[in-house]
């Protein structure tokens, strides 16, 4: 009873005290709005004007390096410029944050368009960085994705200015040689598989030589002037969405190891993503002058397979090739030819290529091996790179020689080995070694030496390299050099190289002894992305008394479109 009475008295007391307490407690004050000052005012939106470019093109669309972050929207029409002139239009289709696909024809990689976006700073500040667990999860998603292989179309995905057509004019004057001054002018025109219209492509590699001054004592196979050299002149068809491809003319064989160029035709059919079958046939041009020779021809078939193992950055890509056919050559007669090649790429740690040519018939090399080559590059760590190559030539004449080579070489074995080690980001240590053995003459030559490189000296746009080579064998001597390169900007570069040569007089190389200094100075100017100029001076000054100096001066002017 007492406990109940106490609870009633406590409730009555609280009821009577509440109004009095309310009268004593003032109402809460409303907070005053902050006074706007320079430090609290939000910055006004800023319109950022910039330019976008075409990264790459297909038969009916162009891929741009701008997206929704730059104000692009589906259905928007863009106008392009090329070399300061109108370059065409396209309609934006699929758009992501930083890239987009634009439907239209006639555009080229490197074409530009104006774009503007509104930059509005967020009042909340930058978002917090993802946690380590979230970053690991995102990395696993990326690594688990499978990527389809896509044929390279010649465009550069990094700059959007893929090289399509090049034209180059040059002039060089050589002075100091016995017989007088020697001068030559040269025009080069190159078109790299240019897509003209919906997969119709053209390719060309032409050179015109004109000898402005040629002493009578000059030894050259080109007795007349001017001289036209045609390495490639073809028309063909190739599209990524069509399995059939073909080329006609003086065409480079793209999937036939050992056979480089014919005056004829080639055709191929793709089966899926990784297998291709084809055939070729035509005349073989004369090796030095590149003239058409009806007495030489080749025909056959080829196959190429490509597949990958694993996924992500550690995936392994393997490509295998096989060629078989019959050829008739002036120097070798009729023969059956078989060529095999294989390439392996494992991430960024290993790449290797192997090619073997076999020939059986009227003229045959030892064990039927016309030529073989092995190239290996290995990167055991991020800072160490090793590379090596072995080349074997079983016949004095073989199709592995470069088109237009004046002297294909004799039966021989060559090998090279080198490494580059990044001691620090500003200091590289390298070394190279090589050996060559000629089986017909029995001569042997070897070289070895280190190289030290500074890609950027004291934070300046200046690089420095110094090196030394010791040579032994049939010609014994040594060679030291120092090179300085200054790149003030993307428009201007100067390269200077100083050399010291010494050859010792030993038994078997009488007349090859010498001691001289050499220098090279080259100035490159690129006032515009499509135009490049170069002036170069080379000179060698013998240290022996009475020996005249030798030198040359020349210039080049070229354009890329």
XYZ file of C-alpha atoms in Angstrom:
561
model
C 0.000 0.000 0.000
C 2.846 2.362 0.832
C 4.613 1.650 -2.498
C 1.445 2.454 -4.427
C 0.985 5.740 -2.563
C 4.559 6.793 -3.323
C 4.120 6.194 -7.074
C 0.962 8.344 -7.122
C 2.706 11.219 -5.303
C 5.668 11.039 -7.764
C 3.378 11.191 -10.790
C 1.464 14.179 -9.353
C 4.711 16.043 -8.650
C 5.996 15.570 -12.248
C 2.657 16.742 -13.675
C 2.677 19.958 -11.686
C 6.383 20.689 -12.368
C 6.279 20.374 -16.186
C 4.514 23.728 -17.015
C 6.784 25.652 -14.666
C 9.867 24.105 -16.158
C 8.553 24.874 -19.650
C 8.169 28.511 -18.746
C 11.758 28.679 -17.507
C 13.344 27.025 -20.627
C 13.552 29.437 -23.663
C 12.646 28.036 -27.106
C 15.616 26.904 -29.240
C 16.992 29.496 -31.644
C 17.006 28.791 -35.377
C 20.534 28.585 -36.893
C 21.444 31.537 -39.076
C 22.336 30.757 -42.665
C 26.094 30.996 -43.393
C 27.313 34.210 -44.935
C 28.644 33.652 -48.447
C 32.349 34.349 -48.726
C 34.953 33.703 -51.385
C 35.995 30.502 -49.625
C 32.435 29.048 -49.536
C 31.211 30.063 -52.985
C 30.923 27.200 -55.458
C 32.984 27.678 -58.639
C 30.992 28.321 -61.775
C 30.739 25.555 -64.363
C 33.503 25.786 -66.965
C 33.127 24.735 -70.592
C 36.269 22.846 -71.632
C 36.939 22.908 -75.371
C 39.109 20.195 -76.847
C 39.473 17.949 -79.885
C 38.803 14.281 -80.420
C 40.361 11.936 -82.972
C 39.531 8.814 -84.925
C 41.461 5.918 -83.389
C 40.650 3.323 -86.059
C 38.181 2.655 -88.849
C 36.300 -0.290 -90.347
C 34.332 -0.619 -93.564
C 31.311 1.278 -92.217
C 32.265 2.939 -88.914
C 34.917 4.914 -87.065
C 36.009 4.512 -83.444
C 36.583 7.756 -81.519
C 38.583 8.573 -78.378
C 35.787 10.668 -76.828
C 32.535 9.652 -75.105
C 29.757 10.792 -72.758
C 32.287 12.439 -70.420
C 32.997 14.835 -73.290
C 29.365 15.520 -74.147
C 28.815 12.973 -76.950
C 25.324 11.465 -77.191
C 23.801 8.798 -79.486
C 22.402 10.277 -82.676
C 24.734 13.279 -82.615
C 26.307 14.271 -85.969
C 30.024 15.096 -85.930
C 32.000 17.034 -88.535
C 35.677 16.144 -89.039
C 38.725 17.936 -90.396
C 41.780 16.460 -92.078
C 44.919 18.551 -92.478
C 42.853 21.661 -91.762
C 40.262 20.843 -94.444
C 36.812 19.194 -94.223
C 37.221 15.444 -93.777
C 33.658 14.064 -93.616
C 30.806 13.418 -91.185
C 29.415 10.556 -89.142
C 26.585 9.823 -86.692
C 27.372 8.732 -83.133
C 26.036 5.268 -82.334
C 27.209 3.319 -79.291
C 28.785 5.533 -76.596
C 30.725 4.767 -73.421
C 32.234 7.209 -70.953
C 35.448 7.827 -72.898
C 34.977 6.091 -76.267
C 32.317 5.907 -78.968
C 31.441 4.318 -82.289
C 30.459 6.653 -85.137
C 28.664 5.301 -88.205
C 29.896 6.620 -91.535
C 32.364 6.042 -94.372
C 35.304 7.971 -95.780
C 36.976 8.770 -92.454
C 40.624 7.990 -91.684
C 42.595 7.437 -88.522
C 43.780 10.796 -87.205
C 40.790 12.844 -88.443
C 39.815 15.414 -85.781
C 36.538 16.895 -84.499
C 35.735 19.636 -82.008
C 34.068 18.691 -78.727
C 33.183 20.656 -75.589
C 32.041 19.489 -72.182
C 30.875 21.255 -69.004
C 33.175 20.795 -66.042
C 31.224 21.059 -62.772
C 33.309 20.512 -59.631
C 31.552 18.289 -57.105
C 30.840 20.024 -53.723
C 31.347 16.694 -51.996
C 34.945 16.384 -53.120
C 36.577 13.306 -54.620
C 35.069 9.937 -53.836
C 37.040 7.665 -51.508
C 39.368 5.153 -53.133
C 38.155 1.554 -53.363
C 39.420 -0.832 -50.705
C 42.116 -3.409 -51.421
C 39.478 -6.142 -51.403
C 37.386 -4.261 -53.995
C 40.424 -3.699 -56.232
C 41.290 -7.400 -55.991
C 37.711 -8.305 -56.939
C 37.800 -6.008 -59.985
C 41.147 -7.457 -61.073
C 39.690 -10.980 -60.929
C 36.763 -9.883 -63.119
C 39.125 -8.422 -65.733
C 41.366 -11.497 -65.713
C 38.388 -13.841 -66.128
C 37.108 -12.113 -69.278
C 37.860 -13.734 -72.641
C 38.953 -11.494 -75.489
C 38.462 -12.211 -79.171
C 41.446 -11.728 -81.464
C 41.010 -8.923 -83.999
C 43.069 -8.419 -87.150
C 45.348 -5.398 -86.966
C 44.230 -2.812 -89.514
C 47.389 -0.710 -89.530
C 46.074 2.082 -87.300
C 47.772 3.097 -84.089
C 45.423 2.761 -81.133
C 47.615 4.948 -78.952
C 47.834 8.083 -81.051
C 45.023 7.572 -83.538
C 47.390 8.525 -86.375
C 48.093 5.195 -88.075
C 50.570 5.392 -90.938
C 48.809 4.871 -94.266
C 50.791 6.550 -97.044
C 54.335 7.918 -96.971
C 56.223 9.972 -99.547
C 59.905 10.838 -99.162
C 62.362 12.841 -101.250
C 66.068 12.823 -100.407
C 69.369 14.006 -101.834
C 72.849 12.932 -100.737
C 76.264 14.092 -101.907
C 79.381 12.027 -101.145
C 82.748 13.779 -101.258
C 86.352 12.691 -100.815
C 86.115 9.336 -102.581
C 88.543 8.499 -105.419
C 87.183 9.640 -108.764
C 85.297 12.696 -107.553
C 81.975 13.652 -106.053
C 79.048 11.231 -106.121
C 75.472 12.491 -105.843
C 72.148 10.689 -105.814
C 68.510 11.785 -105.563
C 65.845 9.400 -104.326
C 62.045 9.360 -104.201
C 60.233 6.750 -102.103
C 56.493 6.125 -102.114
C 54.897 3.653 -99.718
C 51.238 2.734 -99.258
C 50.547 0.237 -96.483
C 47.498 -1.863 -97.439
C 45.280 1.220 -97.772
C 41.554 0.508 -97.529
C 40.087 2.406 -100.501
C 36.455 1.314 -100.314
C 34.694 -1.422 -98.326
C 37.655 -3.791 -98.175
C 39.212 -2.925 -101.542
C 42.869 -2.285 -100.772
C 45.994 -1.075 -102.542
C 49.633 -1.378 -101.547
C 52.813 0.048 -103.035
C 56.529 0.279 -102.300
C 58.358 2.219 -105.039
C 61.773 3.866 -105.297
C 63.200 6.107 -108.017
C 66.980 6.662 -108.068
C 68.704 9.387 -110.085
C 72.479 9.789 -110.147
C 73.239 13.483 -110.529
C 76.992 12.907 -110.416
C 78.596 9.481 -110.849
C 82.344 9.077 -111.448
C 83.338 6.549 -114.081
C 85.078 4.435 -111.423
C 81.800 3.863 -109.533
C 80.934 0.178 -109.212
C 77.171 -0.361 -109.374
C 74.732 -2.572 -111.237
C 72.656 0.506 -112.082
C 74.435 1.863 -115.133
C 71.549 3.997 -116.363
C 69.704 6.819 -114.642
C 66.997 7.174 -113.450
C 66.220 3.715 -112.028
C 62.761 2.524 -110.974
C 62.581 -0.167 -108.263
C 59.169 -1.720 -107.656
C 59.093 -3.826 -104.496
C 55.306 -3.929 -104.209
C 52.392 -2.809 -106.386
C 49.191 -4.689 -105.637
C 45.427 -4.465 -105.419
C 43.388 -6.744 -103.218
C 40.394 -7.388 -101.031
C 40.310 -8.042 -97.282
C 37.661 -7.380 -94.632
C 37.410 -8.495 -91.028
C 33.812 -9.672 -91.480
C 34.489 -11.644 -94.696
C 36.523 -14.890 -94.575
C 37.872 -14.521 -98.145
C 40.898 -12.372 -99.070
C 42.932 -12.018 -102.266
C 45.701 -9.861 -103.771
C 46.911 -9.379 -107.360
C 50.029 -7.730 -108.841
C 53.545 -7.558 -107.447
C 52.324 -8.802 -104.123
C 53.945 -9.580 -100.789
C 53.043 -13.050 -99.569
C 51.706 -12.559 -96.049
C 51.533 -16.119 -94.729
C 54.245 -17.989 -96.658
C 57.526 -18.309 -94.811
C 60.620 -17.894 -96.970
C 58.870 -16.723 -100.151
C 58.520 -12.959 -100.049
C 57.216 -11.495 -103.308
C 55.811 -12.705 -106.624
C 54.374 -11.161 -109.789
C 51.078 -12.973 -109.592
C 48.262 -13.602 -107.151
C 47.468 -15.019 -103.725
C 44.148 -15.936 -102.115
C 43.116 -17.284 -98.713
C 40.035 -18.394 -96.772
C 39.657 -18.110 -92.995
C 37.935 -20.817 -90.982
C 36.788 -19.317 -87.712
C 39.189 -17.149 -85.750
C 42.381 -19.177 -85.916
C 42.796 -21.181 -89.146
C 43.526 -20.094 -92.722
C 44.169 -21.925 -96.018
C 45.433 -20.349 -99.210
C 47.263 -20.652 -102.507
C 49.715 -18.544 -104.508
C 51.319 -18.484 -107.949
C 53.314 -16.167 -110.201
C 56.672 -15.082 -111.586
C 59.717 -14.459 -109.378
C 61.344 -11.030 -109.987
C 65.090 -10.695 -110.524
C 66.695 -10.274 -107.088
C 68.818 -7.133 -107.576
C 67.062 -5.023 -110.233
C 63.555 -6.309 -109.415
C 62.705 -6.690 -113.107
C 60.103 -9.181 -114.329
C 61.694 -12.516 -115.293
C 59.433 -14.961 -117.220
C 61.989 -17.742 -116.717
C 61.426 -17.839 -112.929
C 58.165 -18.815 -111.253
C 56.714 -20.377 -108.112
C 53.350 -21.872 -107.123
C 51.987 -23.664 -104.076
C 49.686 -23.629 -101.070
C 49.951 -22.503 -97.468
C 48.207 -22.924 -94.141
C 48.282 -20.891 -90.951
C 46.876 -21.717 -87.513
C 46.622 -19.468 -84.472
C 45.399 -20.311 -80.981
C 45.860 -19.186 -77.389
C 46.386 -20.963 -74.075
C 45.367 -19.526 -70.720
C 43.874 -16.103 -70.120
C 44.783 -12.661 -68.860
C 48.277 -11.188 -68.806
C 49.889 -14.669 -68.607
C 48.132 -16.055 -71.695
C 50.217 -17.776 -74.361
C 49.610 -17.088 -78.060
C 50.888 -19.628 -80.593
C 50.986 -19.257 -84.389
C 52.085 -21.989 -86.822
C 52.617 -21.807 -90.575
C 53.317 -24.271 -93.392
C 54.082 -23.692 -97.079
C 54.629 -26.235 -99.826
C 55.132 -25.743 -103.549
C 57.326 -25.925 -106.625
C 59.678 -23.255 -107.982
C 61.889 -22.756 -111.012
C 64.836 -20.392 -110.539
C 67.625 -19.416 -112.929
C 70.347 -20.190 -110.392
C 68.824 -23.250 -108.676
C 66.667 -24.932 -111.310
C 63.425 -26.716 -110.555
C 62.837 -27.690 -106.926
C 60.193 -28.701 -104.446
C 60.142 -26.285 -101.483
C 58.769 -26.704 -97.970
C 58.832 -23.987 -95.295
C 57.740 -24.221 -91.668
C 57.497 -21.421 -89.123
C 56.212 -20.991 -85.600
C 55.893 -18.154 -83.109
C 55.172 -18.146 -79.385
C 54.307 -15.156 -77.183
C 53.826 -15.628 -73.439
C 52.607 -12.421 -71.853
C 55.431 -9.896 -71.731
C 58.029 -12.413 -70.533
C 58.831 -14.573 -73.590
C 58.636 -14.372 -77.374
C 60.233 -16.803 -79.809
C 60.139 -17.303 -83.583
C 61.492 -20.235 -85.604
C 61.598 -20.580 -89.415
C 63.057 -23.436 -91.489
C 63.230 -23.698 -95.294
C 63.790 -26.999 -97.109
C 64.464 -27.545 -100.807
C 64.801 -30.754 -102.855
C 65.540 -30.978 -106.549
C 68.117 -29.956 -109.114
C 70.115 -27.934 -106.544
C 70.089 -29.041 -102.924
C 71.830 -27.818 -99.769
C 73.327 -30.002 -97.071
C 70.497 -32.067 -95.515
C 68.114 -30.118 -97.744
C 68.140 -27.087 -95.385
C 68.159 -23.899 -97.457
C 67.927 -21.570 -94.452
C 66.885 -21.505 -90.800
C 66.438 -18.804 -88.197
C 65.658 -18.693 -84.466
C 64.911 -15.501 -82.490
C 64.258 -15.502 -78.735
C 63.453 -12.668 -76.345
C 63.163 -13.336 -72.617
C 62.289 -10.968 -69.780
C 62.835 -12.789 -66.440
C 62.175 -9.577 -64.467
C 60.735 -6.157 -65.224
C 64.222 -4.644 -65.343
C 66.119 -7.315 -67.298
C 65.697 -8.159 -70.981
C 67.667 -10.865 -72.867
C 67.567 -11.492 -76.604
C 69.354 -13.833 -78.964
C 69.246 -14.921 -82.611
C 70.797 -17.668 -84.741
C 70.699 -17.611 -88.561
C 71.874 -20.394 -90.861
C 72.167 -20.116 -94.631
C 72.631 -23.349 -96.542
C 72.627 -21.952 -100.104
C 74.302 -18.859 -101.583
C 70.879 -17.871 -102.963
C 67.699 -18.247 -100.957
C 64.333 -16.543 -100.709
C 65.051 -15.391 -97.133
C 67.132 -12.506 -98.466
C 65.472 -9.110 -98.523
C 63.923 -7.964 -101.769
C 66.370 -5.803 -103.658
C 69.463 -7.137 -101.851
C 72.517 -6.818 -104.088
C 74.557 -9.605 -102.454
C 72.506 -12.375 -100.818
C 75.620 -13.809 -99.090
C 77.323 -17.175 -98.917
C 76.698 -20.344 -96.911
C 77.246 -19.178 -93.344
C 76.154 -19.187 -89.713
C 75.453 -15.994 -87.731
C 74.496 -15.574 -84.088
C 73.819 -12.574 -81.844
C 73.259 -12.172 -78.111
C 72.415 -9.103 -76.031
C 70.900 -7.913 -72.806
C 69.590 -4.676 -71.279
C 69.418 -4.146 -67.512
C 67.612 -1.206 -65.908
C 69.836 -0.344 -62.941
C 67.671 2.701 -62.149
C 64.950 4.489 -64.146
C 67.668 6.867 -65.333
C 70.489 4.362 -66.011
C 70.605 1.307 -68.298
C 73.462 -1.173 -68.700
C 73.614 -3.331 -71.808
C 75.938 -5.589 -73.737
C 76.010 -7.239 -77.135
C 77.988 -10.021 -78.731
C 77.983 -11.725 -82.093
C 79.826 -14.267 -84.204
C 79.756 -15.033 -87.926
C 81.321 -18.002 -89.705
C 81.493 -18.311 -93.499
C 81.676 -21.987 -94.494
C 82.862 -21.419 -98.076
C 85.875 -19.223 -97.222
C 86.512 -20.497 -93.708
C 86.619 -16.952 -92.298
C 85.414 -16.200 -88.751
C 84.510 -12.875 -87.183
C 83.363 -12.072 -83.610
C 82.545 -8.982 -81.564
C 81.604 -8.195 -77.950
C 81.200 -5.058 -75.854
C 79.155 -3.131 -73.264
C 76.854 -0.097 -73.561
C 75.746 2.449 -70.933
C 72.624 4.577 -71.538
C 71.043 7.505 -69.701
C 67.542 8.039 -71.169
C 67.185 11.425 -69.444
C 70.149 13.379 -68.103
C 69.448 15.591 -65.049
C 65.764 15.843 -65.917
C 66.556 17.520 -69.241
C 65.246 16.391 -72.670
C 68.673 14.916 -73.342
C 69.810 11.285 -73.586
C 73.353 9.895 -73.612
C 74.781 6.539 -74.692
C 78.389 5.316 -74.690
C 79.647 1.935 -75.837
C 82.627 -0.147 -76.862
C 83.094 -3.150 -79.159
C 86.125 -5.425 -79.352
C 86.397 -7.301 -82.646
C 88.365 -10.488 -83.239
C 88.823 -12.920 -86.092
C 89.550 -12.227 -89.737
C 89.427 -8.439 -89.130
C 90.757 -7.549 -85.695
C 90.125 -4.145 -84.126
C 87.915 -2.118 -81.861
C 85.204 0.509 -82.011
C 84.055 3.051 -79.401
C 81.197 5.509 -79.690
C 79.252 8.196 -77.818
C 75.816 9.435 -78.817
C 73.836 12.446 -77.580
C 70.197 13.044 -78.459
C 68.312 16.256 -77.699
C 64.514 16.289 -78.082
C 63.389 19.793 -77.218
C 59.799 18.935 -78.167
C 57.878 16.674 -80.488
C 58.801 19.068 -83.304
C 62.578 19.122 -82.980
C 65.376 16.604 -82.365
C 69.173 16.581 -82.789
C 71.262 13.407 -82.775
C 75.052 13.583 -82.599
C 77.317 10.535 -82.645
C 81.109 10.373 -82.432
C 83.012 7.175 -83.353
C 86.549 5.867 -83.048
C 87.639 3.010 -85.337
C 90.834 0.992 -85.282
C 91.701 -2.021 -87.416
C 94.911 -3.955 -86.926
C 97.031 -5.320 -89.732
C 97.107 -9.110 -89.356
C 97.826 -11.973 -91.711
C 95.040 -12.388 -94.254
C 93.598 -8.859 -94.218
C 96.339 -6.808 -95.856
C 94.962 -3.409 -96.836
C 92.297 -3.308 -94.139
C 94.412 -1.683 -91.430
C 93.182 1.745 -90.395
C 92.784 4.295 -87.621
C 90.205 7.047 -87.972
C 87.524 9.164 -86.314
C 83.966 9.521 -87.473
C 81.013 11.740 -86.686
C 77.333 11.933 -87.561
C 75.041 14.906 -86.963
C 71.339 14.659 -87.792
C 68.681 17.325 -87.343
C 65.022 16.268 -87.496
C 62.185 18.766 -87.670
C 58.478 17.885 -87.578
C 56.573 21.177 -87.944
C 53.355 19.261 -88.479
C 52.292 15.721 -87.699
C 52.114 14.865 -91.404
C 55.438 16.442 -92.474
C 58.981 15.611 -91.410
C 62.341 16.991 -92.516
C 65.856 15.713 -91.844
C 69.349 17.048 -92.540
C 72.296 14.735 -91.958
C 76.070 15.086 -92.110
C 78.536 12.188 -91.902
C 82.301 12.344 -91.984
C 85.326 10.140 -91.380
C 88.844 11.513 -90.890
C 91.771 9.065 -91.099
C 94.477 9.710 -88.516
C 97.206 8.460 -90.856
C 99.196 11.168 -92.639
C 98.223 11.865 -96.230
C 94.863 10.067 -96.132
C 92.007 12.293 -97.360
C 88.836 12.644 -95.268
C 85.543 11.241 -96.473
C 82.114 12.721 -95.925
C 78.555 13.119 -97.074
C 75.758 15.603 -96.606
C 72.121 15.026 -97.388
C 68.567 16.020 -96.626
C 65.176 14.334 -96.603
C 61.676 15.755 -96.837
C 58.732 13.459 -96.321
C 55.033 13.387 -95.616
C 52.727 10.889 -93.917
C 49.027 10.833 -94.705
